[in-house]
XYZ file of C-alpha atoms in Angstrom:
640
model
C 8.905 7.424 21.370
C 8.822 4.448 19.047
C 8.345 1.024 20.473
C 11.658 -0.788 20.930
C 10.800 -3.426 18.362
C 10.213 -0.735 15.767
C 13.501 0.904 16.678
C 15.293 -2.414 16.323
C 14.124 -2.455 12.717
C 16.676 0.315 12.124
C 19.535 -2.066 12.936
C 20.142 -3.196 9.319
C 21.288 0.216 8.103
C 23.480 0.681 11.146
C 24.968 -2.780 10.740
C 25.788 -2.103 7.104
C 27.555 1.084 8.103
C 29.649 -0.644 10.758
C 31.956 -2.278 8.219
C 32.256 -5.553 10.159
C 35.227 -7.616 9.023
C 34.187 -11.016 7.658
C 37.729 -12.291 8.124
C 37.532 -11.950 11.923
C 34.733 -14.222 13.182
C 35.005 -13.089 16.811
C 33.937 -9.670 18.002
C 34.457 -9.530 21.790
C 31.516 -8.179 23.757
C 33.177 -8.354 27.149
C 36.176 -6.485 28.505
C 38.297 -7.988 31.260
C 37.698 -5.644 34.177
C 41.310 -6.058 35.345
C 42.715 -4.875 32.020
C 44.873 -8.028 31.883
C 44.741 -10.225 28.816
C 43.261 -13.637 29.562
C 43.266 -16.915 27.592
C 40.712 -17.286 24.816
C 37.409 -18.355 26.323
C 35.963 -21.763 25.459
C 33.429 -22.401 22.709
C 29.794 -22.372 23.835
C 27.575 -25.160 22.510
C 23.935 -24.826 21.545
C 21.574 -26.794 23.788
C 18.531 -28.469 22.241
C 17.110 -29.191 25.714
C 16.875 -32.947 25.165
C 19.100 -34.141 27.993
C 18.143 -33.490 31.591
C 21.123 -32.340 33.626
C 22.243 -33.579 37.029
C 21.923 -36.914 38.797
C 18.674 -38.135 40.354
C 18.917 -40.589 43.250
C 16.453 -41.401 46.014
C 14.243 -38.426 45.234
C 17.094 -35.881 45.148
C 18.455 -34.223 42.000
C 22.070 -33.194 42.452
C 23.272 -30.598 39.964
C 26.566 -28.723 39.869
C 26.416 -25.609 37.705
C 29.023 -23.101 36.626
C 28.575 -19.633 35.173
C 31.471 -18.700 32.921
C 32.488 -16.813 29.808
C 32.803 -18.279 26.323
C 32.571 -17.699 22.592
C 29.027 -18.051 21.301
C 28.359 -18.707 17.607
C 24.613 -18.497 16.917
C 25.138 -19.012 13.170
C 26.748 -22.470 13.397
C 30.105 -23.422 14.869
C 31.918 -22.070 11.814
C 30.160 -18.699 12.015
C 31.054 -15.409 13.697
C 31.329 -15.360 17.483
C 30.468 -13.107 20.375
C 31.898 -13.375 23.894
C 29.068 -13.814 26.392
C 28.286 -15.463 29.715
C 26.752 -18.938 29.827
C 25.857 -21.732 32.225
C 27.416 -25.187 32.191
C 27.385 -28.407 34.142
C 30.624 -28.839 36.021
C 33.147 -30.564 33.768
C 31.161 -29.894 30.583
C 31.259 -27.164 27.949
C 29.105 -24.068 28.534
C 25.712 -24.134 26.824
C 23.124 -21.717 25.468
C 20.571 -22.074 26.852
C 21.787 -23.400 30.194
C 21.499 -27.048 31.260
C 17.943 -28.389 31.399
C 16.543 -29.138 34.863
C 13.621 -31.578 34.663
C 12.123 -33.268 37.713
C 8.829 -34.576 39.088
C 6.837 -32.763 41.732
C 8.154 -33.643 45.181
C 11.775 -34.057 44.089
C 14.364 -32.143 46.100
C 16.992 -30.194 44.180
C 20.485 -29.897 45.617
C 22.234 -27.320 43.460
C 25.811 -26.080 43.672
C 26.588 -22.976 41.611
C 30.097 -21.640 40.986
C 30.721 -18.182 39.531
C 33.672 -18.273 37.114
C 32.838 -14.925 35.463
C 35.866 -12.656 36.023
C 35.321 -9.605 38.229
C 31.523 -9.827 38.366
C 29.044 -10.876 41.029
C 26.348 -13.189 39.690
C 22.754 -12.783 40.833
C 20.909 -16.037 40.166
C 17.104 -16.191 40.086
C 14.727 -19.148 39.839
C 16.475 -21.719 42.044
C 13.498 -22.007 44.367
C 10.306 -23.935 45.071
C 7.429 -23.069 42.718
C 5.455 -20.918 43.009
C 8.337 -18.618 43.906
C 9.160 -15.041 44.787
C 10.397 -13.607 41.436
C 12.655 -11.139 43.264
C 14.489 -13.726 45.379
C 18.087 -14.105 44.186
C 21.283 -15.877 45.198
C 24.348 -13.600 45.087
C 27.602 -15.300 44.124
C 30.820 -13.200 44.126
C 33.547 -13.921 41.539
C 35.140 -17.313 42.184
C 32.665 -18.166 44.935
C 30.405 -21.209 45.284
C 26.893 -21.294 46.708
C 24.699 -24.251 47.595
C 20.935 -24.319 47.742
C 18.364 -27.035 48.575
C 14.685 -26.796 47.760
C 11.668 -28.852 46.706
C 10.582 -28.565 43.084
C 7.067 -27.436 43.909
C 4.040 -27.228 41.612
C 4.177 -28.790 38.135
C 4.778 -26.327 35.313
C 7.150 -24.671 32.867
C 9.756 -22.492 34.601
C 13.341 -21.290 34.153
C 16.354 -19.977 36.031
C 18.356 -16.959 34.936
C 21.270 -14.774 35.913
C 22.680 -11.274 35.645
C 26.018 -9.671 36.501
C 24.757 -6.098 36.140
C 21.763 -6.254 38.494
C 19.245 -5.392 35.774
C 15.941 -7.272 35.423
C 15.508 -9.926 32.750
C 13.753 -7.514 30.382
C 16.835 -5.278 30.308
C 19.551 -7.877 29.675
C 21.090 -6.868 26.354
C 24.677 -7.974 25.991
C 26.945 -10.459 27.801
C 24.278 -11.555 30.309
C 21.537 -11.978 27.729
C 21.923 -15.765 27.332
C 22.133 -16.683 31.019
C 18.875 -18.656 31.012
C 18.014 -22.328 31.471
C 14.759 -24.297 31.540
C 13.408 -25.699 34.822
C 10.507 -28.093 34.223
C 8.408 -29.772 36.894
C 6.291 -32.780 35.877
C 3.270 -34.147 37.771
C 4.002 -37.070 40.110
C 4.281 -40.361 38.264
C 4.050 -38.733 34.812
C 5.501 -40.747 31.949
C 8.775 -39.553 30.406
C 7.797 -36.469 28.391
C 8.037 -36.296 24.624
C 8.231 -32.572 24.010
C 10.331 -29.800 22.556
C 11.669 -27.060 24.819
C 12.463 -23.772 23.099
C 14.107 -20.815 24.840
C 14.005 -17.490 22.996
C 16.983 -15.182 23.378
C 18.207 -11.810 22.143
C 21.678 -10.332 22.099
C 22.031 -6.646 21.335
C 25.118 -4.499 21.168
C 24.506 -0.830 21.858
C 23.838 1.508 24.725
C 21.656 -0.961 26.614
C 19.121 1.835 27.006
C 15.673 1.457 25.469
C 15.605 5.174 24.712
C 18.707 4.774 22.577
C 17.950 1.390 21.061
C 18.412 2.842 17.599
C 22.115 3.149 18.403
C 22.467 -0.638 18.264
C 25.233 -1.785 15.957
C 24.651 -5.521 16.092
C 21.992 -7.979 17.177
C 21.157 -11.667 17.133
C 17.879 -13.351 17.990
C 17.930 -17.060 18.711
C 15.945 -20.156 19.629
C 17.967 -22.534 21.804
C 21.071 -20.518 21.045
C 20.803 -20.558 17.250
C 19.475 -18.173 14.598
C 17.567 -19.281 11.483
C 18.486 -21.048 9.230
C 20.640 -22.827 11.828
C 17.780 -23.473 14.263
C 16.827 -27.125 14.628
C 14.422 -28.494 11.995
C 11.591 -30.449 13.586
C 10.040 -33.485 11.918
C 6.659 -35.043 12.715
C 4.141 -37.369 11.068
C 0.557 -36.504 10.199
C -1.603 -37.229 13.231
C 1.313 -37.258 15.699
C 0.487 -35.220 18.835
C 3.045 -32.474 19.376
C 3.858 -30.747 22.664
C 6.092 -27.715 22.990
C 7.248 -25.572 25.884
C 8.305 -22.067 24.876
C 10.216 -19.795 27.262
C 10.946 -16.153 26.490
C 14.304 -15.529 28.138
C 14.811 -12.301 26.195
C 14.106 -8.630 26.773
C 11.593 -8.389 23.897
C 7.965 -9.250 23.215
C 7.440 -12.122 20.794
C 4.077 -12.998 19.186
C 4.726 -16.601 18.151
C 2.905 -17.688 14.975
C 2.393 -21.244 13.698
C 1.693 -21.641 9.989
C -1.123 -23.909 8.841
C -2.385 -25.196 12.190
C -3.933 -24.115 15.461
C -2.217 -24.806 18.733
C -3.903 -25.226 22.093
C -2.600 -23.215 25.057
C -2.152 -25.607 27.991
C -0.470 -23.172 30.354
C 0.922 -19.648 30.600
C 3.381 -18.429 33.212
C 6.062 -15.938 34.157
C 8.847 -18.189 35.429
C 7.808 -17.901 39.053
C 4.255 -19.234 38.590
C 2.496 -21.259 35.917
C -1.254 -21.316 35.288
C -2.288 -24.686 33.890
C -5.694 -24.504 32.185
C -8.411 -27.107 32.439
C -9.138 -28.831 29.136
C -12.335 -26.848 28.583
C -10.506 -23.547 29.182
C -7.718 -24.013 26.625
C -8.082 -21.561 23.760
C -6.887 -22.426 20.269
C -4.709 -19.846 18.509
C -2.341 -19.410 15.589
C -0.431 -16.539 17.237
C 0.223 -15.903 20.934
C 2.208 -13.097 22.553
C 4.996 -14.095 24.935
C 6.178 -11.091 26.975
C 9.707 -10.928 28.401
C 10.018 -13.730 30.934
C 6.794 -15.368 29.764
C 6.326 -19.118 29.405
C 3.860 -21.188 27.409
C 3.143 -24.877 27.010
C 1.136 -25.866 23.972
C -0.056 -28.845 21.985
C -1.032 -29.279 18.348
C -1.639 -32.044 15.830
C -0.156 -31.805 12.316
C -3.039 -32.687 10.025
C -1.416 -32.109 6.629
C 2.049 -32.963 5.336
C 4.540 -30.418 4.069
C 6.896 -27.694 5.240
C 5.660 -25.199 7.833
C 7.073 -22.436 10.038
C 6.871 -21.360 13.672
C 8.213 -17.840 14.113
C 7.952 -14.497 15.853
C 5.690 -12.235 13.794
C 7.674 -9.054 14.488
C 9.545 -8.286 11.286
C 12.550 -6.835 13.103
C 12.968 -10.190 14.887
C 13.178 -12.271 11.716
C 15.034 -9.744 9.574
C 17.799 -11.214 7.377
C 19.863 -8.099 8.087
C 20.293 -9.110 11.752
C 22.816 -11.832 11.047
C 26.226 -11.472 12.643
C 27.864 -12.622 9.401
C 27.688 -9.576 7.164
C 27.519 -9.790 3.389
C 29.961 -8.054 1.117
C 28.459 -5.307 -1.091
C 28.069 -7.748 -3.999
C 26.468 -10.348 -1.738
C 24.079 -7.735 -0.360
C 23.018 -6.778 -3.888
C 22.427 -10.431 -4.688
C 20.491 -10.865 -1.461
C 18.031 -8.158 -2.470
C 17.091 -10.264 -5.484
C 17.157 -13.601 -3.678
C 15.355 -12.979 -0.411
C 11.957 -13.310 -2.038
C 12.509 -16.975 -2.872
C 15.394 -18.233 -0.742
C 14.045 -18.925 2.761
C 17.561 -19.324 4.139
C 18.386 -15.767 3.069
C 14.956 -14.181 3.458
C 14.767 -14.655 7.228
C 16.955 -14.903 10.296
C 16.417 -15.007 14.024
C 13.335 -16.434 15.695
C 12.231 -18.999 13.116
C 11.861 -22.787 13.339
C 11.278 -24.982 10.289
C 8.868 -27.914 10.548
C 8.521 -30.881 8.204
C 5.352 -32.945 8.498
C 5.634 -36.355 6.852
C 2.620 -38.147 5.394
C 0.784 -40.471 7.747
C -0.970 -43.731 7.083
C -4.049 -41.970 5.708
C -3.430 -39.921 2.553
C -4.367 -36.246 2.960
C -7.373 -34.845 1.166
C -6.589 -33.036 -2.052
C -7.125 -29.320 -2.527
C -10.230 -28.459 -4.570
C -9.841 -28.492 -8.330
C -10.317 -25.229 -10.207
C -13.495 -26.515 -11.897
C -15.359 -26.849 -8.588
C -14.168 -23.709 -6.827
C -15.344 -20.120 -6.604
C -12.898 -18.114 -8.680
C -11.337 -14.859 -7.464
C -8.459 -12.792 -8.799
C -6.116 -10.779 -6.597
C -3.924 -8.155 -8.288
C -0.788 -7.011 -6.448
C -0.216 -3.365 -7.380
C 1.590 -0.224 -6.291
C 0.768 3.444 -6.089
C 3.653 5.912 -6.540
C 4.561 8.324 -3.729
C 2.068 6.906 -1.228
C 4.663 7.453 1.535
C 6.683 10.422 0.331
C 9.224 9.132 -2.166
C 8.207 5.537 -1.455
C 5.316 3.770 -3.169
C 2.372 2.222 -1.411
C 1.397 -1.349 -2.154
C -1.989 -2.985 -2.110
C -4.273 -5.688 -3.430
C -7.154 -5.255 -5.847
C -9.771 -8.017 -5.630
C -11.913 -8.936 -8.623
C -14.544 -11.598 -9.281
C -15.652 -11.863 -12.869
C -14.232 -10.292 -16.045
C -12.110 -7.169 -16.308
C -8.840 -5.953 -14.846
C -8.005 -3.009 -12.590
C -6.179 0.051 -13.820
C -2.429 -0.192 -13.173
C -0.750 1.916 -10.462
C -3.948 2.017 -8.409
C -4.584 0.618 -4.957
C -7.107 1.088 -2.222
C -6.146 1.624 1.402
C -6.737 -0.676 3.065
C -6.825 -3.643 0.708
C -10.343 -5.039 0.363
C -11.672 -7.804 2.585
C -11.814 -11.230 1.015
C -15.111 -12.755 2.173
C -15.408 -16.533 1.879
C -17.812 -19.214 3.123
C -16.901 -22.111 5.363
C -16.763 -25.335 3.380
C -16.933 -23.599 -0.015
C -13.913 -24.282 -2.267
C -12.125 -21.191 -3.529
C -9.490 -20.581 -6.205
C -7.612 -17.281 -5.869
C -5.302 -16.349 -8.738
C -2.659 -13.839 -7.646
C -1.287 -11.543 -10.379
C 1.933 -9.684 -9.590
C 2.054 -6.211 -11.158
C 4.986 -5.050 -9.045
C 8.567 -4.697 -10.230
C 9.727 -7.223 -7.632
C 8.781 -10.708 -6.460
C 5.961 -11.191 -4.000
C 3.836 -13.864 -2.333
C 0.649 -14.230 -0.277
C 0.403 -16.027 3.069
C -3.114 -16.969 4.189
C -2.576 -16.275 7.864
C -4.628 -18.556 10.113
C -6.129 -20.601 7.282
C -5.795 -24.392 7.520
C -4.746 -25.407 4.015
C -2.267 -27.500 2.053
C 1.385 -26.579 2.501
C 1.973 -25.593 -1.137
C -0.558 -22.770 -0.847
C 0.755 -21.459 2.488
C 2.749 -18.822 0.627
C 6.377 -18.969 1.811
C 8.458 -18.969 -1.406
C 11.105 -21.647 -1.568
C 9.788 -23.358 1.569
C 6.080 -24.200 1.452
C 5.255 -27.475 -0.281
C 6.059 -31.164 -0.233
C 7.703 -33.936 -2.295
C 9.719 -31.651 -4.538
C 6.789 -29.346 -5.228
C 7.822 -26.118 -3.529
C 5.972 -22.804 -3.742
C 7.769 -20.439 -6.143
C 7.863 -16.671 -5.724
C 5.397 -14.757 -7.852
C 7.725 -12.910 -10.182
C 6.847 -9.600 -11.859
C 4.248 -10.167 -14.546
C 3.507 -13.701 -13.388
C 0.663 -15.285 -11.411
C 0.082 -18.105 -8.950
C -3.119 -19.883 -7.996
C -4.020 -20.678 -4.362
C -6.755 -23.236 -3.717
C -8.296 -24.191 -0.393
C -11.542 -24.928 1.442
C -11.933 -22.780 4.590
C -12.748 -25.246 7.383
C -14.029 -22.692 9.906
C -15.709 -19.302 10.083
C -13.771 -16.427 11.615
C -11.439 -13.471 11.128
C -8.118 -14.038 9.361
C -5.455 -12.119 7.396
C -3.806 -12.317 4.004
C -0.404 -10.679 3.607
C 2.899 -10.819 1.786
C 5.659 -13.166 2.897
C 8.327 -11.626 0.621
C 10.526 -8.550 1.138
C 8.445 -8.048 4.262
C 10.109 -4.893 5.583
C 9.047 -2.933 2.502
C 5.975 -4.732 1.249
C 4.179 -5.380 4.524
C 5.033 -1.957 5.945
C 3.600 -0.298 2.840
C 0.230 -1.993 2.505
C 0.483 -5.589 1.277
C -2.033 -6.971 3.759
C -5.782 -7.279 4.054
C -8.607 -8.843 6.099
C -9.942 -12.271 5.269
C -13.401 -13.081 6.660
C -14.964 -16.546 6.533
C -18.723 -16.758 7.137
C -20.997 -19.649 7.999
C -23.032 -21.044 5.079
C -26.075 -18.884 4.432
C -24.584 -15.783 6.074
C -23.789 -12.566 4.218
C -21.248 -9.908 5.103
C -23.040 -6.688 6.093
C -20.606 -3.757 6.528
C -23.312 -1.892 8.457
C -22.954 -4.260 11.418
C -19.728 -6.140 10.631
C -16.888 -3.734 11.499
C -13.271 -4.462 10.575
C -10.610 -2.593 12.555
C -7.366 -3.248 10.678
C -4.080 -2.022 12.180
C -1.190 -1.791 9.723
C 2.055 -0.036 8.938
C 2.335 3.513 7.675
C 5.231 3.137 5.277
C 8.906 2.140 5.517
C 10.655 3.207 8.727
C 7.455 4.800 10.041
C 6.615 4.847 13.735
C 2.911 5.389 13.039
C -0.019 3.002 12.765
C -2.706 3.170 10.114
C -6.237 2.198 11.088
C -8.162 0.932 8.074
C -5.517 2.382 5.777
C -5.174 5.852 7.313
C -3.489 7.619 10.214
C -6.585 9.849 10.297
C -9.370 7.306 9.727
C -12.926 8.159 8.798
C -15.547 7.889 11.577
C -17.067 4.493 12.203
C -20.876 4.560 12.142
C -22.949 2.256 14.378
C -26.671 1.896 14.986
C -28.139 2.203 18.485
C -29.812 -0.949 19.774
C -28.181 -3.142 17.109
C -25.593 -5.817 17.815
C -22.336 -5.255 15.890
C -19.355 -7.533 15.372
C -15.928 -5.933 15.755
C -13.151 -7.790 13.948
C -9.800 -6.540 15.311
C -6.648 -7.296 13.287
C -3.042 -6.309 14.024
C -0.770 -6.785 11.029
C 1.619 -3.920 11.805
C 5.279 -4.716 11.143
C 6.663 -4.306 14.667
C 4.095 -3.095 17.203
C 3.936 -6.107 19.521
C 1.917 -4.591 22.369
C -0.784 -2.441 20.842
C -3.753 -1.566 23.024
C -7.115 -0.876 21.414
C -9.923 0.705 23.467
C -13.519 1.714 22.740
C -14.299 4.590 25.086
C -17.140 6.782 26.229
C -16.096 9.894 28.132
C -12.664 8.361 28.681
C -13.873 5.025 30.096
C -14.217 1.734 28.219
C -17.668 0.506 27.259
C -18.580 -3.180 27.645
C -18.348 -5.716 24.842
C -18.441 -9.521 24.681
C -15.443 -11.551 23.566
C -16.260 -14.089 20.837
C -13.135 -15.428 19.144
C -9.340 -15.316 18.962
C -7.483 -15.882 15.671
C -10.693 -17.109 14.044
C -11.360 -19.831 16.642
C -14.283 -19.524 19.052
C -13.179 -18.826 22.608
C -13.872 -21.314 25.413
C -17.114 -20.579 27.225
C -15.227 -19.355 30.292
C -13.518 -16.655 28.182
C -16.460 -15.663 25.948
C -17.864 -13.096 28.348
C -18.695 -9.432 28.769
C -15.666 -7.317 29.621
C -14.365 -3.729 29.405
C -13.605 -2.777 25.781
C -9.820 -2.588 26.190
C -7.778 -5.220 24.370
C -4.059 -5.772 23.979
C -3.523 -7.134 20.468
C -0.154 -8.206 19.138
C 1.202 -8.613 15.632
C -0.523 -11.459 13.793
C -3.435 -11.714 16.233
C -7.129 -11.218 15.530
C -9.944 -10.788 18.068
C -13.710 -10.736 17.582
C -16.099 -8.905 19.931
C -19.831 -8.222 19.991
C -20.949 -4.713 20.895
C -24.481 -3.298 21.108
C -24.610 0.469 21.724
C -27.594 1.466 23.816
C -28.146 5.053 22.680
C -26.964 7.580 20.064
C -23.804 9.556 20.761
C -20.094 9.671 20.001
C -17.599 7.087 21.207
C -13.880 7.010 20.582
C -11.657 4.165 19.466
C -8.046 4.659 20.544
C -4.946 2.769 19.448
C -1.953 3.275 21.702
C 1.299 1.793 22.872
C 1.675 1.507 26.645
C 4.005 4.202 27.983
C 4.198 5.768 24.510
C 0.744 7.320 24.191
C -1.970 7.402 21.556
C -0.841 6.678 18.012
C -4.172 6.769 16.198
C -7.774 7.394 17.151
C -11.132 7.118 15.423
C -14.520 8.671 16.092
C -17.264 6.057 16.515
C -20.634 7.659 15.819
C -23.748 5.901 17.158
C -26.918 6.935 15.331
C-alpha cells in the first residue's frame, strides 16, 4: 500500500475530473443530521495567533469557548468556502485555528465550553494540566455547556482539539479537521513573548479511510487557516532573533524546511507533554519532521537579507493543484507554463513567505566569478526512463567539453565542494521546459537560493532557467556536511523523475574517497510511482565496505512524498551499531552523537551522517521501508 502522502499526490487528477463550479464558492461539507434546512452558517476568520483569548485576573484566566459551524475560506475571504466546525470565543466570530490560550505557569484556567454543533456530541481534548493524559476528554452533547478548572502546569507548547466523530486527531479529515487551538504555557515571570505561532491543518474530502485516500476529490492544507499564497508573510531584519512555535494539528506528517538558514530545536512535544532541551542539547537543522499532533518550538537568526521560504517538503502538501478554486481549462494550460516562475501559482498549501530586510551591517557579497572554482551543471533528460515518461538528471563538468544530449546518469553525480572555497556553478537547461536548482541546506545569498520569481532582493529576483538558457549560482560553503541540490520547478514531474543529487562539503585538505564515503540517496522512481530508488535504482548494486575500516554513511531522503521512511543496516535481521555524527549537515550535540542501533527514520529533505566500522567480512543488508507498508527497496552490503 502506498503511503498516504503519496496517494494524496493523486488528488490533482481527481480534482480536475470533478468539474467544480467556479461560480459557486461554497461547497458544503456538512449535512444537517435532522434533514431540516438551517440558516447559512457564519463566516470563519483566520487566526494569526497574536491575541491571547480570555480574561486574566488575580491568577485566573477565564475563557468562554464555543464550538460551532461556519463557512471557512482558506484562499482569502473572497475565495471558495467549505462548511466546517470551528472554535470561537463567546460573542466573537469563529476562528481557524481556535482562540489562543497563553498563560504563565501556575495560572488557573476556568474554561466554559458550549457545543453549538447541530446533532453532534463534541469530545474536547487538551483542557488539562500539563503534562496531561492524552486520552482524557470532556464530552459535550449538542447544545450543552461544560465547565472545567485546572492549573496550567509545566511550561511548553501545547494545544486543545475536538472531534464530533470520536476519531483520533490523526484521522480527522473533514468537518472536524480544523478544531484545534494553541495552548501555550510560559515560565513564571517570563517577559511578554515575541514569537509566531503556526498551526498546520489539513482538510480532505473523500472516504475518510486511509486505504481509500486516492478517492479524495478535494483537499486544502493550511497554516493558521490559510493556504499559500494567502498565508501571512513574515518580515524580519538581519540579526533579529526569531522564535516560532509550530503545531501539527493535522492528520499528516510534515517535514518542515527552512530555506537559507538553520533553526535550533528548543523543544519537541505531542500536545500532552513537551520536552524542552538544554542549550547544549539543541540540534540545528534545516528540515524537521512533525508527526500528527507533534509540536516544536524553534529559534533562528536571519543572517542575510532577501526572500525565503518555510514549507512542508512533501510535494503533495504544496501542490498547486490542491487549491479549492479550480482553474478553467484555459487557465490550467496557462498554469502549466507559468508555475515554473510564478511562486503564487507554483505552490499552494503549507508554505510561508519570509522577507528579511537589511540590517545595520551590510551583508557580505557573493564571490566574484574570477575568484571562484568553476563548475558547470547540465540539466538533461533521457527518453523513456519511466515507461513513456522521460527521466531527468544532472551532468556535472569541470573544465572544457559538453556532455552528449539526451544522456543522464542515475543518480545525478555528487557535487563535492570545500568549506570556505568560493564556487561558481553555471546551470545549463537542456530540457524543453523551465527549471531551477535549490541548494538545499546551503547558507547562501537569497538570489542563488533557486526559487524562481521569489528568491532575491531589491528588485533582483531569481528568474527561471528557460530552455536553452543558463544561470550562474555563486556561494561560499560555510560548513562541511551532507546537503542536497534539486529542482524547485514543476516539482511533481522533475523531482519525481531524477532532478536531484547529493552535495558534499569537505573540510579544507580533505578529499572525497568513495571507498569509505558512502552516499545512500533515496529518490523517486518516476511520476505517480509508489517505489523508492536507492542511488538511482529500485534494484541497487551492492555496497562494498572494508572490514576494520571506518566508513561514513551519508543518508539523504529527497523522495517526493515518503515522509516516514525507515532505513536499517542489518546483520541476520538485527541492526548493527553505528555512531551518529550530523543532521542536515550540522554536527549533532555531544549528547546525541553516540553509538546506536543502525535504524533511522529519515523524512523528506533530511540528511543524516553516521560512522560505521565493520568488524569482519560478510554480507549485511540495507533495507528501506515504510512502517506498516513493508520493504520498498533493499541493498546488499558486502564487507570484504
